[in-house]
Coordinates of C-alpha atoms and ligand atoms in Angstrom, one line a residue:
X1 CA 97.3 -50.3 -113.5
X2 CA 100.3 -50.9 -111.2
X3 CA 103.6 -52.1 -112.4
X4 CA 103.9 -55.8 -112.5
X5 CA 106.7 -57.5 -110.7
X6 CA 109.3 -59.8 -112.3
X7 CA 111.1 -62.6 -110.7
X8 CA 114.3 -64.5 -111.8
X9 CA 114.0 -68.2 -112.7
X10 CA 116.8 -68.9 -110.3
X11 CA 114.9 -67.4 -107.3
X12 CA 117.4 -64.7 -106.3
X13 CA 116.0 -61.6 -107.7
X14 CA 112.8 -59.4 -108.1
X15 CA 112.5 -56.4 -110.4
X16 CA 110.0 -54.1 -111.9
X17 CA 109.5 -54.0 -115.7
X18 CA 112.0 -51.2 -116.2
X19 CA 114.8 -52.9 -114.4
X20 CA 114.0 -56.4 -116.0
X21 CA 114.0 -54.8 -119.6
X22 CA 117.1 -52.7 -119.1
X23 CA 119.2 -55.6 -117.5
X24 CA 118.1 -58.5 -119.8
X25 CA 119.6 -61.1 -117.6
X26 CA 118.9 -61.2 -113.9
X27 CA 122.0 -60.6 -111.6
X28 CA 121.7 -64.2 -110.3
X29 CA 122.2 -65.5 -113.9
X30 CA 118.5 -66.3 -114.3
X31 CA 115.8 -65.1 -116.7
X32 CA 113.0 -62.8 -115.7
X33 CA 109.3 -63.9 -115.9
X34 CA 106.4 -62.0 -114.5
X35 CA 105.6 -62.9 -110.9
X36 CA 102.2 -64.1 -112.1
X37 CA 100.8 -64.5 -115.7
X38 CA 98.1 -62.0 -116.4
X39 CA 94.8 -62.8 -118.1
X40 CA 94.8 -62.7 -121.8
X41 CA 92.9 -59.7 -123.4
X42 CA 90.0 -60.7 -125.7
X43 CA 91.1 -61.2 -129.2
X44 CA 88.1 -62.4 -131.1
X45 CA 87.4 -60.2 -134.1
X46 CA 89.7 -57.4 -132.9
X47 CA 92.4 -55.7 -134.9
X48 CA 95.9 -56.8 -134.2
X49 CA 97.0 -53.4 -133.0
X50 CA 94.4 -53.4 -130.2
X51 CA 95.4 -56.9 -129.1
X52 CA 99.0 -55.9 -129.1
X53 CA 98.4 -52.7 -127.0
X54 CA 96.3 -54.7 -124.4
X55 CA 98.9 -57.5 -124.2
X56 CA 101.8 -55.1 -123.8
X57 CA 99.9 -53.1 -121.2
X58 CA 99.6 -56.2 -119.0
X59 CA 103.4 -56.7 -119.0
X60 CA 104.5 -53.0 -118.9
X61 CA 102.0 -51.7 -116.3
X62 CA 102.6 -48.1 -115.5
X63 CA 106.3 -48.1 -116.5
X64 CA 104.9 -46.3 -119.6
X65 CA 101.8 -44.1 -119.8
X66 CA 99.0 -45.5 -121.9
X67 CA 99.6 -42.9 -124.6
X68 CA 103.2 -43.8 -124.8
X69 CA 102.5 -47.4 -124.9
X70 CA 99.9 -47.0 -127.8
X71 CA 102.5 -44.9 -129.6
X72 CA 105.1 -47.5 -129.1
X73 CA 102.8 -50.3 -130.5
X74 CA 101.8 -48.1 -133.5
X75 CA 105.5 -47.5 -134.2
X76 CA 106.1 -51.2 -133.9
X77 CA 103.3 -52.0 -136.4
X78 CA 104.2 -49.3 -138.9
X79 CA 106.9 -51.2 -140.9
X80 CA 104.6 -54.3 -141.6
X81 CA 103.2 -54.4 -145.1
X82 CA 100.2 -56.6 -144.6
X83 CA 96.9 -55.1 -143.1
X84 CA 96.4 -58.2 -140.8
X85 CA 100.0 -58.1 -139.6
X86 CA 100.1 -61.8 -138.9
X87 CA 97.8 -63.5 -141.6
X88 CA 96.8 -67.1 -141.8
X89 CA 97.3 -68.9 -145.0
X90 CA 95.2 -72.1 -145.6
X91 CA 97.3 -74.9 -146.8
X92 CA 95.0 -78.0 -146.8
X93 CA 92.5 -79.7 -144.6
X94 CA 93.2 -78.5 -141.1
X95 CA 96.7 -77.2 -141.9
X96 CA 97.6 -73.5 -141.8
X97 CA 100.6 -71.3 -142.1
X98 CA 100.8 -68.3 -139.8
X99 CA 102.8 -65.8 -141.8
X100 CA 105.2 -63.8 -139.5
X101 CA 107.4 -62.3 -142.3
X102 CA 105.6 -59.1 -143.2
X103 CA 107.8 -56.9 -141.2
X104 CA 110.6 -54.7 -142.3
X105 CA 113.4 -57.3 -142.3
X106 CA 111.1 -60.2 -143.3
X107 CA 111.5 -62.5 -140.3
X108 CA 109.4 -62.8 -137.1
X109 CA 112.1 -61.2 -135.1
X110 CA 110.5 -58.0 -136.3
X111 CA 107.5 -58.5 -134.0
X112 CA 109.7 -58.5 -131.0
X113 CA 112.3 -55.9 -131.9
X114 CA 110.0 -53.3 -133.4
X115 CA 108.2 -53.1 -130.2
X116 CA 111.3 -53.5 -127.9
X117 CA 113.0 -50.3 -129.5
X118 CA 110.4 -47.8 -128.4
X119 CA 109.8 -49.7 -125.1
X120 CA 113.4 -49.6 -124.0
X121 CA 113.9 -46.0 -125.0
X122 CA 110.6 -45.2 -123.3
X123 CA 111.8 -46.5 -120.0
X124 CA 115.3 -45.1 -120.1
X125 CA 114.3 -42.1 -118.0
X126 CA 117.2 -40.3 -116.2
X127 CA 120.6 -42.0 -115.8
X128 CA 123.1 -43.2 -118.2
X129 CA 122.7 -44.2 -121.9
X130 CA 122.1 -47.8 -123.1
X131 CA 124.6 -50.0 -124.8
X132 CA 122.8 -53.0 -126.3
X133 CA 124.7 -56.1 -127.3
X134 CA 123.5 -58.9 -129.4
X135 CA 124.8 -62.1 -130.9
X136 CA 123.1 -63.2 -134.1
X137 CA 122.9 -66.1 -136.5
X138 CA 121.3 -63.5 -138.9
X139 CA 117.7 -62.6 -138.4
X140 CA 118.0 -61.1 -134.8
X141 CA 120.8 -58.8 -136.0
X142 CA 118.9 -57.6 -138.9
X143 CA 115.8 -56.9 -137.0
X144 CA 117.7 -55.1 -134.2
X145 CA 119.7 -53.0 -136.7
X146 CA 116.5 -51.9 -138.3
X147 CA 114.6 -51.3 -135.0
X148 CA 117.5 -49.3 -133.2
X149 CA 119.0 -47.5 -136.0
X150 CA 119.4 -43.8 -135.1
X151 CA 117.4 -44.0 -131.8
X152 CA 118.8 -41.5 -129.4
X153 CA 120.7 -42.5 -126.2
X154 CA 121.1 -46.1 -127.5
X155 CA 124.0 -47.9 -129.2
X156 CA 123.9 -51.3 -130.6
X157 CA 126.7 -53.8 -131.2
X158 CA 125.9 -56.9 -133.3
X159 CA 128.2 -59.9 -133.4
X160 CA 127.7 -62.3 -136.2
X161 CA 129.8 -65.3 -137.3
X162 CA 131.9 -64.3 -140.3
X163 CA 130.7 -66.0 -143.6
X164 CA 128.1 -68.1 -141.7
X165 CA 125.1 -65.9 -142.2
X166 CA 123.3 -65.7 -145.5
X167 CA 124.4 -62.9 -147.9
X168 CA 120.9 -61.3 -147.7
X169 CA 121.0 -61.4 -143.8
X170 CA 124.6 -59.8 -143.9
X171 CA 123.5 -57.0 -146.1
X172 CA 120.6 -56.2 -144.0
X173 CA 122.9 -55.6 -141.1
X174 CA 126.0 -54.1 -142.6
X175 CA 124.5 -51.6 -145.0
X176 CA 123.0 -49.5 -142.3
X177 CA 123.9 -45.9 -142.3
X178 CA 123.3 -45.4 -138.6
X179 CA 126.1 -44.2 -136.7
X180 CA 124.8 -45.8 -133.4
X181 CA 125.3 -49.4 -134.8
X182 CA 128.5 -51.4 -134.9
X183 CA 128.6 -54.7 -136.8
X184 CA 131.3 -57.2 -135.8
X185 CA 132.0 -60.3 -137.8
X186 CA 133.7 -62.9 -135.7
X187 CA 136.0 -65.5 -136.9
X188 CA 134.1 -68.4 -135.4
X189 CA 130.5 -69.8 -135.1
X190 CA 127.5 -68.5 -133.3
X191 CA 128.5 -70.0 -130.0
X192 CA 131.7 -67.9 -130.1
X193 CA 129.6 -64.8 -130.7
X194 CA 127.5 -65.8 -127.7
X195 CA 130.5 -66.4 -125.7
X196 CA 131.9 -62.9 -126.4
X197 CA 128.6 -61.4 -125.7
X198 CA 128.4 -63.1 -122.2
X199 CA 131.9 -62.0 -121.4
X200 CA 131.1 -58.3 -122.3
X201 CA 127.8 -58.4 -120.4
X202 CA 129.7 -59.4 -117.3
X203 CA 132.5 -56.8 -117.8
X204 CA 132.1 -54.2 -115.0
X205 CA 134.4 -51.7 -116.7
X206 CA 132.0 -51.5 -119.6
X207 CA 129.2 -50.7 -117.2
X208 CA 131.0 -48.0 -115.5
X209 CA 129.6 -45.1 -117.6
X210 CA 126.5 -46.6 -119.2
X211 CA 123.9 -49.3 -118.8
X212 CA 124.5 -52.5 -120.8
X213 CA 121.8 -54.9 -121.9
X214 CA 121.0 -57.4 -124.5
X215 CA 118.3 -57.7 -127.1
X216 CA 118.5 -61.5 -127.3
X217 CA 115.4 -63.4 -126.1
X218 CA 116.8 -63.8 -122.7
X219 CA 115.1 -60.4 -122.3
X220 CA 111.6 -60.6 -121.3
X221 CA 110.7 -57.5 -123.2
X222 CA 111.5 -59.4 -126.4
X223 CA 108.9 -62.2 -125.8
X224 CA 106.0 -59.8 -125.1
X225 CA 105.7 -58.8 -128.8
X226 CA 105.4 -62.4 -129.8
X227 CA 102.4 -63.3 -127.7
X228 CA 99.7 -61.4 -129.6
X229 CA 99.8 -63.5 -132.8
X230 CA 99.1 -66.5 -130.7
X231 CA 96.2 -64.8 -129.2
X232 CA 94.7 -63.6 -132.5
X233 CA 95.3 -67.0 -134.1
X234 CA 93.8 -69.1 -131.3
X235 CA 90.7 -66.8 -131.4
X236 CA 90.2 -67.7 -135.0
X237 CA 91.1 -71.4 -134.5
X238 CA 90.3 -72.2 -130.9
X239 CA 92.3 -75.4 -129.7
X240 CA 94.7 -75.3 -132.7
X241 CA 98.0 -77.1 -132.4
X242 CA 101.0 -74.9 -132.9
X243 CA 104.2 -76.1 -134.4
X244 CA 107.0 -73.7 -133.9
X245 CA 110.4 -73.7 -135.7
X246 CA 112.7 -73.5 -132.7
X247 CA 116.3 -72.3 -131.9
X248 CA 116.5 -70.5 -128.6
X249 CA 112.8 -71.6 -127.7
X250 CA 111.7 -68.0 -127.4
X251 CA 108.9 -68.2 -129.9
X252 CA 107.6 -71.5 -128.6
X253 CA 107.7 -70.2 -125.0
X254 CA 105.7 -67.1 -126.2
X255 CA 102.9 -69.6 -127.3
X256 CA 103.2 -71.3 -123.9
X257 CA 102.7 -67.8 -122.3
X258 CA 99.5 -67.2 -124.5
X259 CA 98.1 -70.5 -123.1
X260 CA 99.1 -69.7 -119.6
X261 CA 97.2 -66.4 -120.0
X262 CA 94.1 -68.5 -120.7
X263 CA 94.1 -68.3 -124.5
X264 CA 92.6 -71.4 -126.4
X265 CA 96.1 -72.6 -127.6
X266 CA 96.2 -76.4 -128.0
X267 CA 99.4 -78.3 -127.9
X268 CA 102.7 -76.7 -128.6
X269 CA 105.3 -78.6 -130.6
X270 CA 108.9 -77.1 -130.8
X271 CA 110.4 -78.2 -134.3
X272 CA 114.1 -78.3 -134.2
X273 CA 116.6 -79.1 -137.1
X274 CA 119.6 -81.4 -136.9
X275 CA 120.6 -79.4 -133.8
X276 CA 118.3 -81.5 -131.7
X277 CA 119.5 -81.1 -128.0
X278 CA 115.9 -80.3 -126.9
X279 CA 114.4 -83.4 -128.7
X280 CA 117.1 -85.7 -127.2
X281 CA 116.4 -84.2 -123.6
X282 CA 112.6 -84.8 -124.0
X283 CA 113.3 -88.4 -125.2
X284 CA 115.9 -89.4 -122.9
X285 CA 116.0 -87.1 -119.9
X286 CA 119.7 -86.1 -120.7
X287 CA 120.1 -82.6 -121.8
X288 CA 123.5 -82.3 -123.2
X289 CA 125.1 -79.8 -125.6
X290 CA 127.1 -80.7 -128.6
X291 CA 128.8 -78.2 -131.0
X292 CA 126.1 -76.7 -133.3
X293 CA 126.2 -78.2 -136.8
X294 CA 125.5 -75.7 -139.7
X295 CA 122.1 -76.2 -141.4
X296 CA 119.9 -74.6 -144.0
X297 CA 117.7 -73.3 -141.1
X298 CA 120.6 -71.2 -139.8
X299 CA 118.5 -69.3 -137.3
X300 CA 117.8 -72.5 -135.4
X301 CA 121.5 -73.7 -135.1
X302 CA 121.3 -73.6 -131.4
X303 CA 122.3 -76.3 -129.0
X304 CA 121.6 -74.6 -125.7
X305 CA 118.3 -72.9 -126.0
X306 CA 118.2 -70.1 -123.5
X307 CA 114.4 -70.0 -123.0
X308 CA 114.3 -73.6 -122.0
X309 CA 115.2 -72.3 -118.5
X310 CA 111.9 -70.4 -118.4
X311 CA 110.0 -73.7 -119.2
X312 CA 112.0 -75.7 -116.6
X313 CA 111.1 -72.9 -114.0
X314 CA 107.4 -73.4 -114.9
X315 CA 107.6 -77.2 -114.9
X316 CA 109.2 -77.3 -111.4
X317 CA 106.3 -75.3 -110.0
X318 CA 108.5 -72.2 -110.1
X319 CA 111.1 -73.6 -107.9
X320 CA 114.1 -71.1 -108.3
X321 CA 116.5 -73.5 -106.4
X322 CA 115.8 -76.5 -108.6
X323 CA 116.0 -74.5 -111.8
X324 CA 119.3 -72.9 -110.7
X325 CA 120.7 -76.4 -110.0
X326 CA 119.7 -77.7 -113.4
X327 CA 121.3 -74.8 -115.4
X328 CA 124.3 -74.5 -113.2
X329 CA 125.1 -78.2 -113.7
X330 CA 124.4 -77.7 -117.5
X331 CA 126.9 -74.7 -117.6
X332 CA 129.5 -76.5 -115.7
X333 CA 129.3 -80.0 -117.2
X334 CA 127.6 -79.2 -120.7
X335 CA 125.1 -81.8 -119.7
X336 CA 122.5 -82.5 -117.0
X337 CA 120.1 -85.3 -116.2
X338 CA 116.5 -84.1 -115.7
X339 CA 114.8 -85.9 -112.9
X340 CA 111.8 -88.2 -113.9
X341 CA 109.2 -85.9 -112.4
X342 CA 110.7 -82.9 -114.0
X343 CA 110.7 -84.7 -117.4
X344 CA 107.2 -85.7 -117.0
X345 CA 106.1 -82.2 -116.1
X346 CA 108.0 -80.9 -119.2
X347 CA 106.3 -83.3 -121.5
X348 CA 102.9 -82.2 -120.3
X349 CA 103.7 -78.6 -121.4
X350 CA 105.2 -79.1 -124.8
X351 CA 106.5 -81.7 -127.3
X352 CA 109.4 -81.7 -129.5
X353 CA 110.0 -83.0 -133.1
X354 CA 112.8 -82.6 -135.5
X355 CA 113.6 -82.5 -139.2
X356 CA 117.1 -83.2 -140.7
X357 CA 118.6 -81.5 -143.7
X358 CA 117.0 -83.8 -146.3
X359 CA 113.6 -83.7 -144.7
X360 CA 113.8 -79.9 -144.7
X361 CA 114.6 -79.7 -148.3
X362 CA 112.2 -82.4 -149.2
X363 CA 109.5 -80.4 -147.6
X364 CA 110.3 -77.2 -149.4
X365 CA 110.2 -79.0 -152.7
X366 CA 107.0 -81.0 -151.8
X367 CA 105.1 -77.9 -150.8
X368 CA 106.1 -76.0 -153.8
X369 CA 105.2 -79.0 -156.1
X370 CA 101.7 -79.4 -154.5
X371 CA 100.8 -75.8 -154.0
X372 CA 103.1 -73.4 -155.7
X373 CA 104.1 -72.0 -152.3
X374 CA 107.7 -71.3 -151.3
X375 CA 108.6 -71.4 -147.6
X376 CA 112.0 -70.7 -146.0
X377 CA 113.9 -73.6 -144.5
X378 CA 112.9 -72.8 -140.9
X379 CA 109.2 -73.0 -141.7
X380 CA 109.9 -76.2 -143.7
X381 CA 111.3 -77.8 -140.5
X382 CA 108.0 -76.9 -138.8
X383 CA 105.9 -78.3 -141.7
X384 CA 107.8 -81.5 -141.9
X385 CA 107.3 -82.1 -138.1
X386 CA 103.5 -81.1 -138.4
X387 CA 103.1 -83.7 -141.0
X388 CA 104.2 -86.4 -138.5
X389 CA 102.0 -85.3 -135.7
X390 CA 99.3 -87.9 -134.6
X391 CA 96.1 -87.4 -136.5
X392 CA 93.6 -85.0 -134.7
X393 CA 90.5 -82.9 -135.5
X394 CA 92.2 -79.9 -134.2
X395 CA 93.6 -77.5 -136.8
X396 CA 97.3 -77.3 -137.0
X397 CA 99.2 -74.0 -137.4
X398 CA 102.8 -73.9 -138.4
X399 CA 104.6 -70.6 -137.8
X400 CA 106.1 -69.3 -141.0
X401 CA 109.1 -67.5 -139.4
X402 CA 110.9 -65.9 -142.3
X403 CA 110.4 -65.0 -145.9
X404 CA 112.0 -67.5 -148.3
X405 CA 113.9 -64.8 -150.2
X406 CA 116.3 -64.5 -147.3
X407 CA 117.8 -68.1 -147.8
X408 CA 119.0 -68.6 -151.3
X409 CA 121.1 -71.7 -150.8
X410 CA 118.1 -73.6 -149.4
X411 CA 116.0 -72.6 -152.3
X412 CA 118.7 -73.7 -154.7
X413 CA 118.9 -77.2 -153.0
X414 CA 115.1 -77.6 -152.9
X415 CA 113.9 -76.0 -156.1
X416 CA 117.1 -75.8 -158.2
X417 CA 116.8 -72.1 -158.5
X418 CA 116.9 -68.8 -156.5
X419 CA 113.9 -68.0 -154.5
X420 CA 111.5 -65.4 -155.8
X421 CA 113.0 -62.1 -154.7
X422 CA 111.4 -59.6 -152.3
X423 CA 111.8 -56.0 -153.0
X424 CA 112.4 -54.8 -149.4
X425 CA 115.4 -57.1 -149.2
X426 CA 117.3 -55.6 -152.1
X427 CA 120.0 -53.2 -150.8
X428 CA 119.4 -49.6 -151.8
X429 CA 121.4 -48.1 -154.7
X430 CA 125.0 -47.4 -153.8
X431 CA 124.8 -49.2 -150.4
X432 CA 128.1 -49.7 -148.7
X433 CA 128.9 -52.5 -146.3
X434 CA 130.5 -51.7 -143.0
X435 CA 131.7 -54.2 -140.5
X436 CA 134.9 -55.0 -138.6
X437 CA 136.3 -58.5 -138.6
X438 CA 137.5 -59.9 -135.2
X439 CA 139.0 -63.0 -133.8
X440 CA 136.9 -64.7 -131.2
X441 CA 139.1 -63.1 -128.5
X442 CA 137.5 -61.3 -125.4
X443 CA 140.1 -58.7 -125.0
X444 CA 140.1 -57.6 -128.6
X445 CA 136.3 -57.5 -128.6
X446 CA 136.1 -55.5 -125.4
X447 CA 138.6 -52.9 -126.7
X448 CA 136.7 -52.4 -130.0
X449 CA 133.3 -52.2 -128.2
X450 CA 134.7 -49.8 -125.6
X451 CA 136.0 -47.5 -128.2
X452 CA 132.7 -47.5 -130.1
X453 CA 130.7 -46.9 -126.8
X454 CA 132.9 -44.0 -125.9
X455 CA 132.7 -42.4 -129.4
X456 CA 130.3 -39.5 -129.9
Ligands
LIG501 C1 115.0 -67.0 -134.6 C2 114.4 -67.7 -135.6 C3 113.7 -69.0 -135.3 C4 114.0 -69.6 -133.9 O1 113.3 -68.8 -132.9 P1 113.5 -69.0 -131.4 O2 112.7 -68.0 -130.7 O3 115.1 -68.7 -131.2 O4 113.2 -70.5 -131.0 C5 113.1 -69.7 -136.2 N1 113.0 -69.2 -137.5 C6 113.6 -68.0 -138.0 C7 113.4 -67.7 -139.2 C8 114.3 -67.2 -136.9 O5 114.8 -66.1 -137.3

């Protein structure tokens, strides 16, 4: 198998898998996608591991040997505590939950990050070491810390907004003993963290002695690990409608990829919380960003979903210039009007629904009262949107993106008590938290990250 080529959504760059994964963002500011979507491997009746290996092989090509790729996939699956990896749970007539929280940090981010760690180290080759930067509203950071802890030749810096991640999420990141991880709590919100991240990624000085990349879902290597659960689920429930709790639109786009590869994925609905920029864009054609408002589903408090750019690229018929124009206008004006043909094309690909805070809490309470099942607030947003879809004979699958035990405040609001605890989320005996607190100030962040990057 030869190495697949990747192109930037802004039309100005081509790269192989290694370069695309190690850069994260393309030099022209776009996001990488494969030059063409490969055909899906068969998934019917096959173990999850085999589907994962075959899927990854189609995107990695010969950047890794087949033995190294299989080892990476086995490593990725090792931390999951359910034999099916991504089991389906039947909730009622034609309604299913796809449980994606059986990984080591109990959120679906583990699917991507557990695979990305061995892939990135596998393609490092000769040349300088790798500095990875990430901004997190909680789950990405926890999954990244767990996946990259103590890996040779890699350092990881995680920015999280001070006091705005759940206590469980914070402890997952800050109690690591790994010397190659630096946690920075920023006095500000998630967008401030993302702003610092972007400034650092663009800093030439930081790149002088090392490679610098991001593990946020702008990196295509992160989406690959999320495609297989759509393939295995669609094989069991052909034509199923998928409802995907959405923040940066990475997971929903992974479902779109599965369908583009030929899997029998039915409609895809992105479910957003009160931060509904995407829903407003689909309804009115005006894509505009407002400050993100805090919600129970913290990992979805995003107003400028980065992976939307990949969908726009596809909906324009892969027109890099048109895509660049949309997102350069958006970056400059914080708003852009989508042309009627583009809007129509986007609506053919996915739909968008939302659930506000009261609908989220009401759904958590309702499901628990009716079935005894507890879900996290993100999953509840998906369920609430799913219940309002038009009637259909097709099965509906809601992605359960995190374990409810991670989100205590939401459970208190919905059930009047703490969520049932999960053993693997309890910090180990004598665990010590380590993190620095920073102002949302580029120079201060750069100095701190530079010192960490240069340390032994
Ligand atoms: C990250 C996250 C989401 C949103 O996923 P995107 O790929 O950013 O759209 C939803 N739920 C949970 C629990 C998450 O951690």
